[in-house]
């Protein structure tokens, strides 16, 4: 990376665009303006668009020649970042780009400002040479880290579309093997509230005769949590099994044993390690994320009449959000006594997203990466939920979702980092992607 690039990246990183903190709202806007100005300097058009509560940067960088017939490629990244706290765990200030031992350190360097920078830089360089062969549409997000849906609304309402989309906001399990994420899991959140009486009671007088809300809550939750490692069949309907390419990719990834051990976690059941990727990529899962009731901090003998829990289901690729939400609701309600007062509120949700590995854009992308990095990327899934994936899939826009963060990049943690060499590799890969996607025309 040369001095000018470094200076630009340093300037972008220095804007503390923490979307979760209202005190940094202006900084998120400044980061948006930084992206807008970059696109304009590169010879394009762009503006900061207020959509709902968030800022998007929407713009165009036209192909150097043949703009009328060249294919259109959307590039997506987000310019907001996670809060840097706890600050005392950082070895250098989070918003000052630092270089140590072959790594760049800063909040956002891997997730995602540093990676977004490489997509923009590659576009600018090609423009400057008069060699950008595709029309680029820039769609950047300022509320990715707070689960905002401005970008999803934008894609849903957008009529121009694109022939492909490129997202550099991910990583790879091993530095020598890039990965394209072809599918994401969906998400449904529930807030479960139980009431069984007007006030807490003496368990000596009423215990054994009156309903305890905590027991009711536990009965409801027991009906949906995994048994022998799997959710009830009603919650597994529609899931799409792995293709042969995916099975082959998984053989080259870290094993479930390594991943569970490294996380200091306990396997869910005896098969969980062996079936790690099935469980997290091809099966739905359910987690109770919080539970409240009674007074566990004190010795007491109370019969509790109020309890609540929050739970989320990760939907497997292929599953229908409404079908699974309805099935979960039925299982939970059926397991609880009808006399209890139960509120089951649906909260945030996003469907799973799936792209076909056979689409020409993804095939061209694989070849482009291989030319630059010397190795064909693995085709994998993502266990998490990225609402932009199903939004793009619904519009029929094949998406190359990839990136250069590593497991040791400390994403969302103190000392976030990206390897110095990967900035150059990412710019070269982005550039080759733009060139190769010209064949979609
Ligand atoms: Zn990100």
GROMACS .gro file of C-alpha atoms and ligand atoms in nm:
model
  442
    1UNK     CA    1   0.000   0.000   0.000
    2UNK     CA    2   0.147   0.336  -0.092
    3UNK     CA    3   0.157   0.652   0.121
    4UNK     CA    4  -0.147   0.811  -0.042
    5UNK     CA    5  -0.367   0.507   0.016
    6UNK     CA    6  -0.245   0.483   0.371
    7UNK     CA    7  -0.326   0.847   0.432
    8UNK     CA    8  -0.677   0.801   0.293
    9UNK     CA    9  -0.741   0.489   0.495
   10UNK     CA   10  -0.609   0.659   0.808
   11UNK     CA   11  -0.850   0.949   0.755
   12UNK     CA   12  -1.149   0.716   0.705
   13UNK     CA   13  -1.059   0.507   1.011
   14UNK     CA   14  -1.015   0.820   1.225
   15UNK     CA   15  -1.388   0.901   1.202
   16UNK     CA   16  -1.543   0.727   1.507
   17UNK     CA   17  -1.858   0.617   1.324
   18UNK     CA   18  -2.012   0.416   1.607
   19UNK     CA   19  -2.375   0.370   1.505
   20UNK     CA   20  -2.485   0.226   1.840
   21UNK     CA   21  -2.392   0.544   2.027
   22UNK     CA   22  -2.617   0.848   1.970
   23UNK     CA   23  -2.323   1.072   2.068
   24UNK     CA   24  -2.151   0.958   1.746
   25UNK     CA   25  -2.443   1.021   1.511
   26UNK     CA   26  -2.257   1.309   1.342
   27UNK     CA   27  -1.953   1.087   1.297
   28UNK     CA   28  -2.158   0.824   1.118
   29UNK     CA   29  -2.277   1.103   0.888
   30UNK     CA   30  -1.917   1.221   0.839
   31UNK     CA   31  -1.812   0.869   0.742
   32UNK     CA   32  -2.098   0.864   0.491
   33UNK     CA   33  -1.976   1.193   0.346
   34UNK     CA   34  -1.625   1.054   0.327
   35UNK     CA   35  -1.749   0.765   0.112
   36UNK     CA   36  -1.960   1.000  -0.101
   37UNK     CA   37  -1.663   1.232  -0.162
   38UNK     CA   38  -1.438   0.939  -0.248
   39UNK     CA   39  -1.680   0.820  -0.515
   40UNK     CA   40  -1.708   1.171  -0.657
   41UNK     CA   41  -1.331   1.219  -0.667
   42UNK     CA   42  -1.307   0.890  -0.855
   43UNK     CA   43  -1.530   1.040  -1.125
   44UNK     CA   44  -1.868   0.915  -1.010
   45UNK     CA   45  -2.185   1.054  -0.863
   46UNK     CA   46  -2.299   0.984  -0.508
   47UNK     CA   47  -2.515   1.120  -0.233
   48UNK     CA   48  -2.592   1.057   0.128
   49UNK     CA   49  -2.949   0.937   0.140
   50UNK     CA   50  -3.150   0.944   0.458
   51UNK     CA   51  -3.361   0.629   0.456
   52UNK     CA   52  -3.565   0.573   0.771
   53UNK     CA   53  -3.330   0.628   1.063
   54UNK     CA   54  -3.006   0.557   0.882
   55UNK     CA   55  -2.773   0.712   0.628
   56UNK     CA   56  -2.695   0.527   0.309
   57UNK     CA   57  -2.449   0.633   0.043
   58UNK     CA   58  -2.593   0.564  -0.299
   59UNK     CA   59  -2.392   0.635  -0.608
   60UNK     CA   60  -2.270   0.538  -0.951
   61UNK     CA   61  -1.926   0.494  -1.097
   62UNK     CA   62  -1.986   0.447  -1.468
   63UNK     CA   63  -1.777   0.215  -1.683
   64UNK     CA   64  -1.488   0.390  -1.856
   65UNK     CA   65  -1.626   0.300  -2.200
   66UNK     CA   66  -1.938   0.129  -2.339
   67UNK     CA   67  -2.141   0.231  -2.034
   68UNK     CA   68  -2.462   0.166  -2.222
   69UNK     CA   69  -2.391  -0.203  -2.271
   70UNK     CA   70  -2.157  -0.283  -1.983
   71UNK     CA   71  -2.306  -0.490  -1.699
   72UNK     CA   72  -2.392  -0.328  -1.368
   73UNK     CA   73  -2.226  -0.445  -1.048
   74UNK     CA   74  -2.338  -0.328  -0.707
   75UNK     CA   75  -2.077  -0.291  -0.436
   76UNK     CA   76  -2.181  -0.299  -0.074
   77UNK     CA   77  -1.999  -0.226   0.248
   78UNK     CA   78  -2.076  -0.054   0.576
   79UNK     CA   79  -1.905   0.252   0.717
   80UNK     CA   80  -2.037   0.224   1.072
   81UNK     CA   81  -1.845   0.034   1.338
   82UNK     CA   82  -1.895  -0.142   1.670
   83UNK     CA   83  -1.826   0.056   1.988
   84UNK     CA   84  -1.458   0.020   2.082
   85UNK     CA   85  -1.521  -0.039   2.456
   86UNK     CA   86  -1.352  -0.159   2.674
   87UNK     CA   87  -1.083   0.093   2.577
   88UNK     CA   88  -0.826  -0.028   2.831
   89UNK     CA   89  -0.790  -0.356   2.640
   90UNK     CA   90  -0.664  -0.182   2.326
   91UNK     CA   91  -0.287  -0.164   2.275
   92UNK     CA   92  -0.323   0.149   2.061
   93UNK     CA   93  -0.609   0.403   2.030
   94UNK     CA   94  -0.896   0.239   1.835
   95UNK     CA   95  -0.944   0.525   1.589
   96UNK     CA   96  -0.578   0.573   1.501
   97UNK     CA   97  -0.454   0.335   1.234
   98UNK     CA   98  -0.151   0.155   1.379
   99UNK     CA   99   0.082  -0.094   1.216
  100UNK     CA  100   0.253  -0.368   1.418
  101UNK     CA  101   0.407  -0.698   1.312
  102UNK     CA  102   0.241  -0.715   0.974
  103UNK     CA  103  -0.104  -0.614   1.094
  104UNK     CA  104  -0.304  -0.292   1.078
  105UNK     CA  105  -0.493  -0.225   1.400
  106UNK     CA  106  -0.803  -0.006   1.436
  107UNK     CA  107  -1.175  -0.031   1.500
  108UNK     CA  108  -1.334  -0.094   1.161
  109UNK     CA  109  -1.018  -0.201   0.980
  110UNK     CA  110  -1.163  -0.549   0.920
  111UNK     CA  111  -1.534  -0.484   0.985
  112UNK     CA  112  -1.585  -0.312   0.758
  113UNK     CA  113  -1.429   0.024   0.673
  114UNK     CA  114  -1.092  -0.121   0.576
  115UNK     CA  115  -1.252  -0.378   0.348
  116UNK     CA  116  -1.497  -0.127   0.197
  117UNK     CA  117  -1.197   0.096   0.128
  118UNK     CA  118  -1.039  -0.178  -0.086
  119UNK     CA  119  -1.353  -0.207  -0.304
  120UNK     CA  120  -1.357   0.169  -0.354
  121UNK     CA  121  -0.983   0.195  -0.411
  122UNK     CA  122  -0.985  -0.076  -0.680
  123UNK     CA  123  -1.267   0.106  -0.859
  124UNK     CA  124  -1.087   0.437  -0.842
  125UNK     CA  125  -0.763   0.291  -0.981
  126UNK     CA  126  -0.941   0.131  -1.278
  127UNK     CA  127  -1.131   0.453  -1.346
  128UNK     CA  128  -0.808   0.649  -1.344
  129UNK     CA  129  -0.659   0.413  -1.605
  130UNK     CA  130  -0.976   0.440  -1.813
  131UNK     CA  131  -1.016   0.065  -1.763
  132UNK     CA  132  -1.326   0.017  -1.550
  133UNK     CA  133  -1.527  -0.229  -1.763
  134UNK     CA  134  -1.849  -0.241  -1.557
  135UNK     CA  135  -2.092   0.017  -1.428
  136UNK     CA  136  -2.054   0.019  -1.052
  137UNK     CA  137  -2.343   0.104  -0.827
  138UNK     CA  138  -2.234   0.199  -0.479
  139UNK     CA  139  -2.471   0.110  -0.196
  140UNK     CA  140  -2.315   0.162   0.146
  141UNK     CA  141  -2.470   0.132   0.485
  142UNK     CA  142  -2.438   0.325   0.812
  143UNK     CA  143  -2.641   0.105   1.040
  144UNK     CA  144  -2.520  -0.247   0.976
  145UNK     CA  145  -2.386  -0.288   1.329
  146UNK     CA  146  -2.722  -0.196   1.484
  147UNK     CA  147  -2.931  -0.423   1.264
  148UNK     CA  148  -3.086  -0.137   1.069
  149UNK     CA  149  -3.289  -0.226   0.763
  150UNK     CA  150  -3.244   0.087   0.549
  151UNK     CA  151  -3.032  -0.103   0.300
  152UNK     CA  152  -3.289  -0.382   0.280
  153UNK     CA  153  -3.565  -0.128   0.214
  154UNK     CA  154  -3.349   0.040  -0.047
  155UNK     CA  155  -3.287  -0.286  -0.234
  156UNK     CA  156  -3.653  -0.386  -0.211
  157UNK     CA  157  -3.770  -0.054  -0.359
  158UNK     CA  158  -3.490  -0.016  -0.612
  159UNK     CA  159  -3.598  -0.068  -0.972
  160UNK     CA  160  -3.261  -0.049  -1.146
  161UNK     CA  161  -3.117  -0.364  -0.992
  162UNK     CA  162  -2.778  -0.505  -1.088
  163UNK     CA  163  -2.627  -0.802  -1.269
  164UNK     CA  164  -2.424  -0.896  -0.961
  165UNK     CA  165  -2.329  -0.768  -0.620
  166UNK     CA  166  -1.995  -0.776  -0.441
  167UNK     CA  167  -1.968  -0.760  -0.063
  168UNK     CA  168  -1.633  -0.756   0.118
  169UNK     CA  169  -1.749  -0.783   0.478
  170UNK     CA  170  -1.646  -1.131   0.576
  171UNK     CA  171  -1.342  -1.341   0.609
  172UNK     CA  172  -1.182  -1.677   0.577
  173UNK     CA  173  -1.106  -1.955   0.820
  174UNK     CA  174  -0.751  -1.994   0.694
  175UNK     CA  175  -0.542  -1.715   0.544
  176UNK     CA  176  -0.445  -1.923   0.238
  177UNK     CA  177  -0.799  -2.012   0.136
  178UNK     CA  178  -1.060  -1.743   0.060
  179UNK     CA  179  -1.428  -1.826   0.096
  180UNK     CA  180  -1.745  -1.716  -0.079
  181UNK     CA  181  -2.051  -1.726   0.146
  182UNK     CA  182  -2.342  -1.861  -0.055
  183UNK     CA  183  -2.610  -1.878   0.211
  184UNK     CA  184  -2.702  -1.720   0.542
  185UNK     CA  185  -2.935  -1.834   0.816
  186UNK     CA  186  -3.246  -1.632   0.893
  187UNK     CA  187  -3.365  -1.512   1.230
  188UNK     CA  188  -3.689  -1.488   1.427
  189UNK     CA  189  -3.698  -1.332   1.772
  190UNK     CA  190  -3.967  -1.388   2.037
  191UNK     CA  191  -4.042  -1.226   2.368
  192UNK     CA  192  -4.235  -1.469   2.589
  193UNK     CA  193  -4.418  -1.330   2.893
  194UNK     CA  194  -4.608  -1.539   3.145
  195UNK     CA  195  -4.841  -1.429   3.426
  196UNK     CA  196  -5.022  -1.670   3.655
  197UNK     CA  197  -5.171  -1.446   3.925
  198UNK     CA  198  -5.209  -1.099   4.069
  199UNK     CA  199  -4.920  -1.117   4.315
  200UNK     CA  200  -4.642  -1.345   4.433
  201UNK     CA  201  -4.758  -1.590   4.701
  202UNK     CA  202  -4.634  -1.784   5.004
  203UNK     CA  203  -4.532  -2.123   4.870
  204UNK     CA  204  -4.629  -2.280   5.204
  205UNK     CA  205  -4.991  -2.172   5.166
  206UNK     CA  206  -5.033  -2.204   4.789
  207UNK     CA  207  -4.748  -2.422   4.663
  208UNK     CA  208  -4.893  -2.734   4.501
  209UNK     CA  209  -5.226  -2.563   4.435
  210UNK     CA  210  -5.145  -2.245   4.241
  211UNK     CA  211  -4.959  -2.208   3.909
  212UNK     CA  212  -4.600  -2.086   3.924
  213UNK     CA  213  -4.512  -1.864   3.625
  214UNK     CA  214  -4.151  -1.981   3.612
  215UNK     CA  215  -4.265  -2.342   3.575
  216UNK     CA  216  -4.500  -2.242   3.295
  217UNK     CA  217  -4.222  -2.051   3.120
  218UNK     CA  218  -3.986  -2.347   3.146
  219UNK     CA  219  -4.254  -2.583   3.006
  220UNK     CA  220  -4.299  -2.354   2.706
  221UNK     CA  221  -3.927  -2.330   2.640
  222UNK     CA  222  -3.872  -2.704   2.685
  223UNK     CA  223  -4.108  -2.768   2.396
  224UNK     CA  224  -3.881  -2.595   2.145
  225UNK     CA  225  -3.522  -2.647   2.259
  226UNK     CA  226  -3.306  -2.911   2.091
  227UNK     CA  227  -3.320  -3.276   2.202
  228UNK     CA  228  -3.034  -3.506   2.099
  229UNK     CA  229  -2.891  -3.208   1.916
  230UNK     CA  230  -3.186  -3.131   1.690
  231UNK     CA  231  -3.490  -2.908   1.711
  232UNK     CA  232  -3.840  -3.062   1.696
  233UNK     CA  233  -3.927  -3.177   1.343
  234UNK     CA  234  -4.189  -2.903   1.302
  235UNK     CA  235  -3.909  -2.645   1.322
  236UNK     CA  236  -3.686  -2.827   1.073
  237UNK     CA  237  -3.923  -2.819   0.776
  238UNK     CA  238  -3.783  -2.687   0.447
  239UNK     CA  239  -3.413  -2.688   0.520
  240UNK     CA  240  -3.189  -2.727   0.220
  241UNK     CA  241  -2.918  -2.996   0.249
  242UNK     CA  242  -2.560  -2.930   0.146
  243UNK     CA  243  -2.463  -2.959  -0.217
  244UNK     CA  244  -2.159  -3.171  -0.308
  245UNK     CA  245  -1.945  -2.853  -0.351
  246UNK     CA  246  -2.036  -2.749   0.000
  247UNK     CA  247  -1.954  -3.093   0.141
  248UNK     CA  248  -1.614  -3.075  -0.029
  249UNK     CA  249  -1.550  -2.724   0.105
  250UNK     CA  250  -1.629  -2.829   0.461
  251UNK     CA  251  -1.354  -3.092   0.448
  252UNK     CA  252  -1.102  -2.810   0.409
  253UNK     CA  253  -1.230  -2.600   0.697
  254UNK     CA  254  -1.126  -2.617   1.062
  255UNK     CA  255  -1.299  -2.911   1.231
  256UNK     CA  256  -1.588  -2.876   1.473
  257UNK     CA  257  -1.358  -3.013   1.746
  258UNK     CA  258  -1.114  -2.726   1.688
  259UNK     CA  259  -1.384  -2.460   1.676
  260UNK     CA  260  -1.570  -2.570   1.989
  261UNK     CA  261  -1.247  -2.617   2.182
  262UNK     CA  262  -1.105  -2.281   2.071
  263UNK     CA  263  -1.425  -2.109   2.190
  264UNK     CA  264  -1.399  -2.274   2.531
  265UNK     CA  265  -1.749  -2.414   2.470
  266UNK     CA  266  -1.917  -2.740   2.564
  267UNK     CA  267  -2.055  -2.957   2.282
  268UNK     CA  268  -2.434  -2.972   2.279
  269UNK     CA  269  -2.439  -3.352   2.246
  270UNK     CA  270  -2.194  -3.628   2.149
  271UNK     CA  271  -2.238  -3.568   1.776
  272UNK     CA  272  -2.217  -3.189   1.783
  273UNK     CA  273  -1.847  -3.164   1.699
  274UNK     CA  274  -1.858  -3.408   1.413
  275UNK     CA  275  -2.172  -3.242   1.277
  276UNK     CA  276  -2.063  -2.886   1.354
  277UNK     CA  277  -2.124  -2.746   1.006
  278UNK     CA  278  -2.455  -2.930   0.958
  279UNK     CA  279  -2.573  -2.793   1.290
  280UNK     CA  280  -2.468  -2.432   1.229
  281UNK     CA  281  -2.519  -2.400   0.852
  282UNK     CA  282  -2.784  -2.649   0.741
  283UNK     CA  283  -3.001  -2.690   1.052
  284UNK     CA  284  -3.211  -2.434   1.234
  285UNK     CA  285  -3.112  -2.366   1.594
  286UNK     CA  286  -3.285  -2.206   1.887
  287UNK     CA  287  -3.129  -2.016   2.174
  288UNK     CA  288  -3.292  -1.876   2.482
  289UNK     CA  289  -3.110  -1.546   2.515
  290UNK     CA  290  -3.235  -1.437   2.855
  291UNK     CA  291  -3.474  -1.541   3.124
  292UNK     CA  292  -3.615  -1.352   3.420
  293UNK     CA  293  -3.832  -1.450   3.711
  294UNK     CA  294  -3.833  -1.457   4.088
  295UNK     CA  295  -3.552  -1.364   4.323
  296UNK     CA  296  -3.264  -1.609   4.272
  297UNK     CA  297  -3.030  -1.370   4.455
  298UNK     CA  298  -3.208  -1.431   4.789
  299UNK     CA  299  -3.294  -1.739   4.988
  300UNK     CA  300  -3.674  -1.736   4.968
  301UNK     CA  301  -3.988  -1.948   4.948
  302UNK     CA  302  -4.201  -1.747   4.709
  303UNK     CA  303  -4.444  -1.878   4.450
  304UNK     CA  304  -4.369  -1.658   4.150
  305UNK     CA  305  -4.647  -1.527   3.925
  306UNK     CA  306  -4.448  -1.343   3.658
  307UNK     CA  307  -4.166  -1.460   3.431
  308UNK     CA  308  -4.029  -1.376   3.089
  309UNK     CA  309  -3.775  -1.491   2.834
  310UNK     CA  310  -3.631  -1.383   2.505
  311UNK     CA  311  -3.546  -1.644   2.245
  312UNK     CA  312  -3.428  -1.648   1.886
  313UNK     CA  313  -3.442  -1.908   1.614
  314UNK     CA  314  -3.179  -1.919   1.338
  315UNK     CA  315  -3.355  -2.046   1.028
  316UNK     CA  316  -3.169  -2.279   0.795
  317UNK     CA  317  -3.131  -2.185   0.427
  318UNK     CA  318  -3.445  -2.295   0.246
  319UNK     CA  319  -3.680  -2.247   0.542
  320UNK     CA  320  -3.985  -2.023   0.526
  321UNK     CA  321  -3.995  -1.762   0.798
  322UNK     CA  322  -4.373  -1.756   0.849
  323UNK     CA  323  -4.408  -2.136   0.853
  324UNK     CA  324  -4.141  -2.175   1.120
  325UNK     CA  325  -4.265  -1.880   1.326
  326UNK     CA  326  -4.616  -2.029   1.332
  327UNK     CA  327  -4.485  -2.376   1.421
  328UNK     CA  328  -4.275  -2.238   1.707
  329UNK     CA  329  -4.568  -2.043   1.844
  330UNK     CA  330  -4.790  -2.350   1.835
  331UNK     CA  331  -4.533  -2.570   2.011
  332UNK     CA  332  -4.472  -2.314   2.284
  333UNK     CA  333  -4.840  -2.240   2.351
  334UNK     CA  334  -4.944  -2.604   2.345
  335UNK     CA  335  -4.687  -2.690   2.610
  336UNK     CA  336  -4.819  -2.439   2.863
  337UNK     CA  337  -5.135  -2.468   3.073
  338UNK     CA  338  -5.422  -2.284   2.908
  339UNK     CA  339  -5.501  -2.109   3.238
  340UNK     CA  340  -5.175  -1.911   3.236
  341UNK     CA  341  -5.176  -1.569   3.078
  342UNK     CA  342  -4.922  -1.591   2.798
  343UNK     CA  343  -4.797  -1.322   2.563
  344UNK     CA  344  -4.574  -1.433   2.279
  345UNK     CA  345  -4.451  -1.131   2.087
  346UNK     CA  346  -4.269  -1.163   1.754
  347UNK     CA  347  -3.973  -0.931   1.736
  348UNK     CA  348  -3.700  -0.883   1.477
  349UNK     CA  349  -3.688  -1.122   1.187
  350UNK     CA  350  -3.507  -1.184   0.859
  351UNK     CA  351  -3.539  -1.475   0.618
  352UNK     CA  352  -3.243  -1.694   0.523
  353UNK     CA  353  -3.062  -1.605   0.199
  354UNK     CA  354  -2.941  -1.850  -0.064
  355UNK     CA  355  -2.748  -1.803  -0.390
  356UNK     CA  356  -2.680  -2.068  -0.650
  357UNK     CA  357  -2.314  -2.162  -0.694
  358UNK     CA  358  -2.388  -2.219  -1.064
  359UNK     CA  359  -2.468  -1.858  -1.144
  360UNK     CA  360  -2.222  -1.714  -1.398
  361UNK     CA  361  -2.134  -1.421  -1.171
  362UNK     CA  362  -2.021  -1.652  -0.893
  363UNK     CA  363  -1.828  -1.875  -1.134
  364UNK     CA  364  -1.652  -1.571  -1.283
  365UNK     CA  365  -1.579  -1.451  -0.931
  366UNK     CA  366  -1.420  -1.782  -0.832
  367UNK     CA  367  -1.192  -1.771  -1.136
  368UNK     CA  368  -1.100  -1.407  -1.071
  369UNK     CA  369  -0.999  -1.483  -0.713
  370UNK     CA  370  -0.800  -1.783  -0.828
  371UNK     CA  371  -0.604  -1.569  -1.075
  372UNK     CA  372  -0.511  -1.318  -0.806
  373UNK     CA  373  -0.469  -1.536  -0.497
  374UNK     CA  374  -0.359  -1.857  -0.664
  375UNK     CA  375  -0.636  -2.065  -0.513
  376UNK     CA  376  -1.003  -2.116  -0.585
  377UNK     CA  377  -1.225  -1.996  -0.298
  378UNK     CA  378  -1.429  -2.244  -0.098
  379UNK     CA  379  -1.805  -2.220  -0.126
  380UNK     CA  380  -1.943  -2.202   0.224
  381UNK     CA  381  -2.247  -2.088   0.420
  382UNK     CA  382  -2.273  -1.836   0.699
  383UNK     CA  383  -2.435  -1.941   1.027
  384UNK     CA  384  -2.528  -1.583   1.109
  385UNK     CA  385  -2.797  -1.360   0.963
  386UNK     CA  386  -2.726  -1.090   0.705
  387UNK     CA  387  -3.057  -0.934   0.595
  388UNK     CA  388  -2.900  -0.794   0.279
  389UNK     CA  389  -2.848  -1.150   0.147
  390UNK     CA  390  -3.216  -1.247   0.124
  391UNK     CA  391  -3.296  -0.896  -0.004
  392UNK     CA  392  -3.051  -0.939  -0.293
  393UNK     CA  393  -3.158  -1.299  -0.350
  394UNK     CA  394  -3.522  -1.188  -0.375
  395UNK     CA  395  -3.418  -0.946  -0.652
  396UNK     CA  396  -3.229  -1.220  -0.836
  397UNK     CA  397  -2.893  -1.046  -0.791
  398UNK     CA  398  -2.618  -1.311  -0.756
  399UNK     CA  399  -2.386  -1.202  -0.477
  400UNK     CA  400  -2.019  -1.260  -0.415
  401UNK     CA  401  -1.996  -1.231  -0.038
  402UNK     CA  402  -1.640  -1.267   0.078
  403UNK     CA  403  -1.362  -1.086   0.258
  404UNK     CA  404  -1.018  -1.091   0.414
  405UNK     CA  405  -1.081  -1.088   0.788
  406UNK     CA  406  -0.928  -1.383   0.969
  407UNK     CA  407  -1.040  -1.566   1.281
  408UNK     CA  408  -0.766  -1.381   1.467
  409UNK     CA  409  -0.880  -1.040   1.334
  410UNK     CA  410  -1.063  -0.965   1.663
  411UNK     CA  411  -1.375  -0.842   1.486
  412UNK     CA  412  -1.612  -0.676   1.738
  413UNK     CA  413  -1.333  -0.708   2.000
  414UNK     CA  414  -1.045  -0.492   2.121
  415UNK     CA  415  -0.739  -0.477   1.893
  416UNK     CA  416  -0.937  -0.539   1.574
  417UNK     CA  417  -0.688  -0.603   1.297
  418UNK     CA  418  -0.630  -0.689   0.931
  419UNK     CA  419  -0.307  -0.819   0.781
  420UNK     CA  420  -0.114  -0.549   0.595
  421UNK     CA  421  -0.067  -0.773   0.290
  422UNK     CA  422  -0.441  -0.837   0.277
  423UNK     CA  423  -0.518  -0.475   0.194
  424UNK     CA  424  -0.318  -0.515  -0.127
  425UNK     CA  425  -0.461  -0.860  -0.191
  426UNK     CA  426  -0.816  -0.726  -0.147
  427UNK     CA  427  -0.760  -0.435  -0.385
  428UNK     CA  428  -0.614  -0.670  -0.645
  429UNK     CA  429  -0.899  -0.918  -0.600
  430UNK     CA  430  -1.164  -0.645  -0.627
  431UNK     CA  431  -1.000  -0.511  -0.940
  432UNK     CA  432  -0.992  -0.855  -1.102
  433UNK     CA  433  -1.356  -0.911  -1.004
  434UNK     CA  434  -1.462  -0.591  -1.178
  435UNK     CA  435  -1.267  -0.692  -1.488
  436UNK     CA  436  -1.402  -1.046  -1.498
  437UNK     CA  437  -1.765  -0.951  -1.435
  438UNK     CA  438  -1.752  -0.750  -1.758
  439UNK     CA  439  -1.818  -1.088  -1.922
  440UNK     CA  440  -2.174  -1.074  -1.787
  441UNK     CA  441  -2.253  -0.812  -2.052
  442LIG    ZN1  442  -1.949  -0.602   0.905
   0.00000   0.00000   0.00000
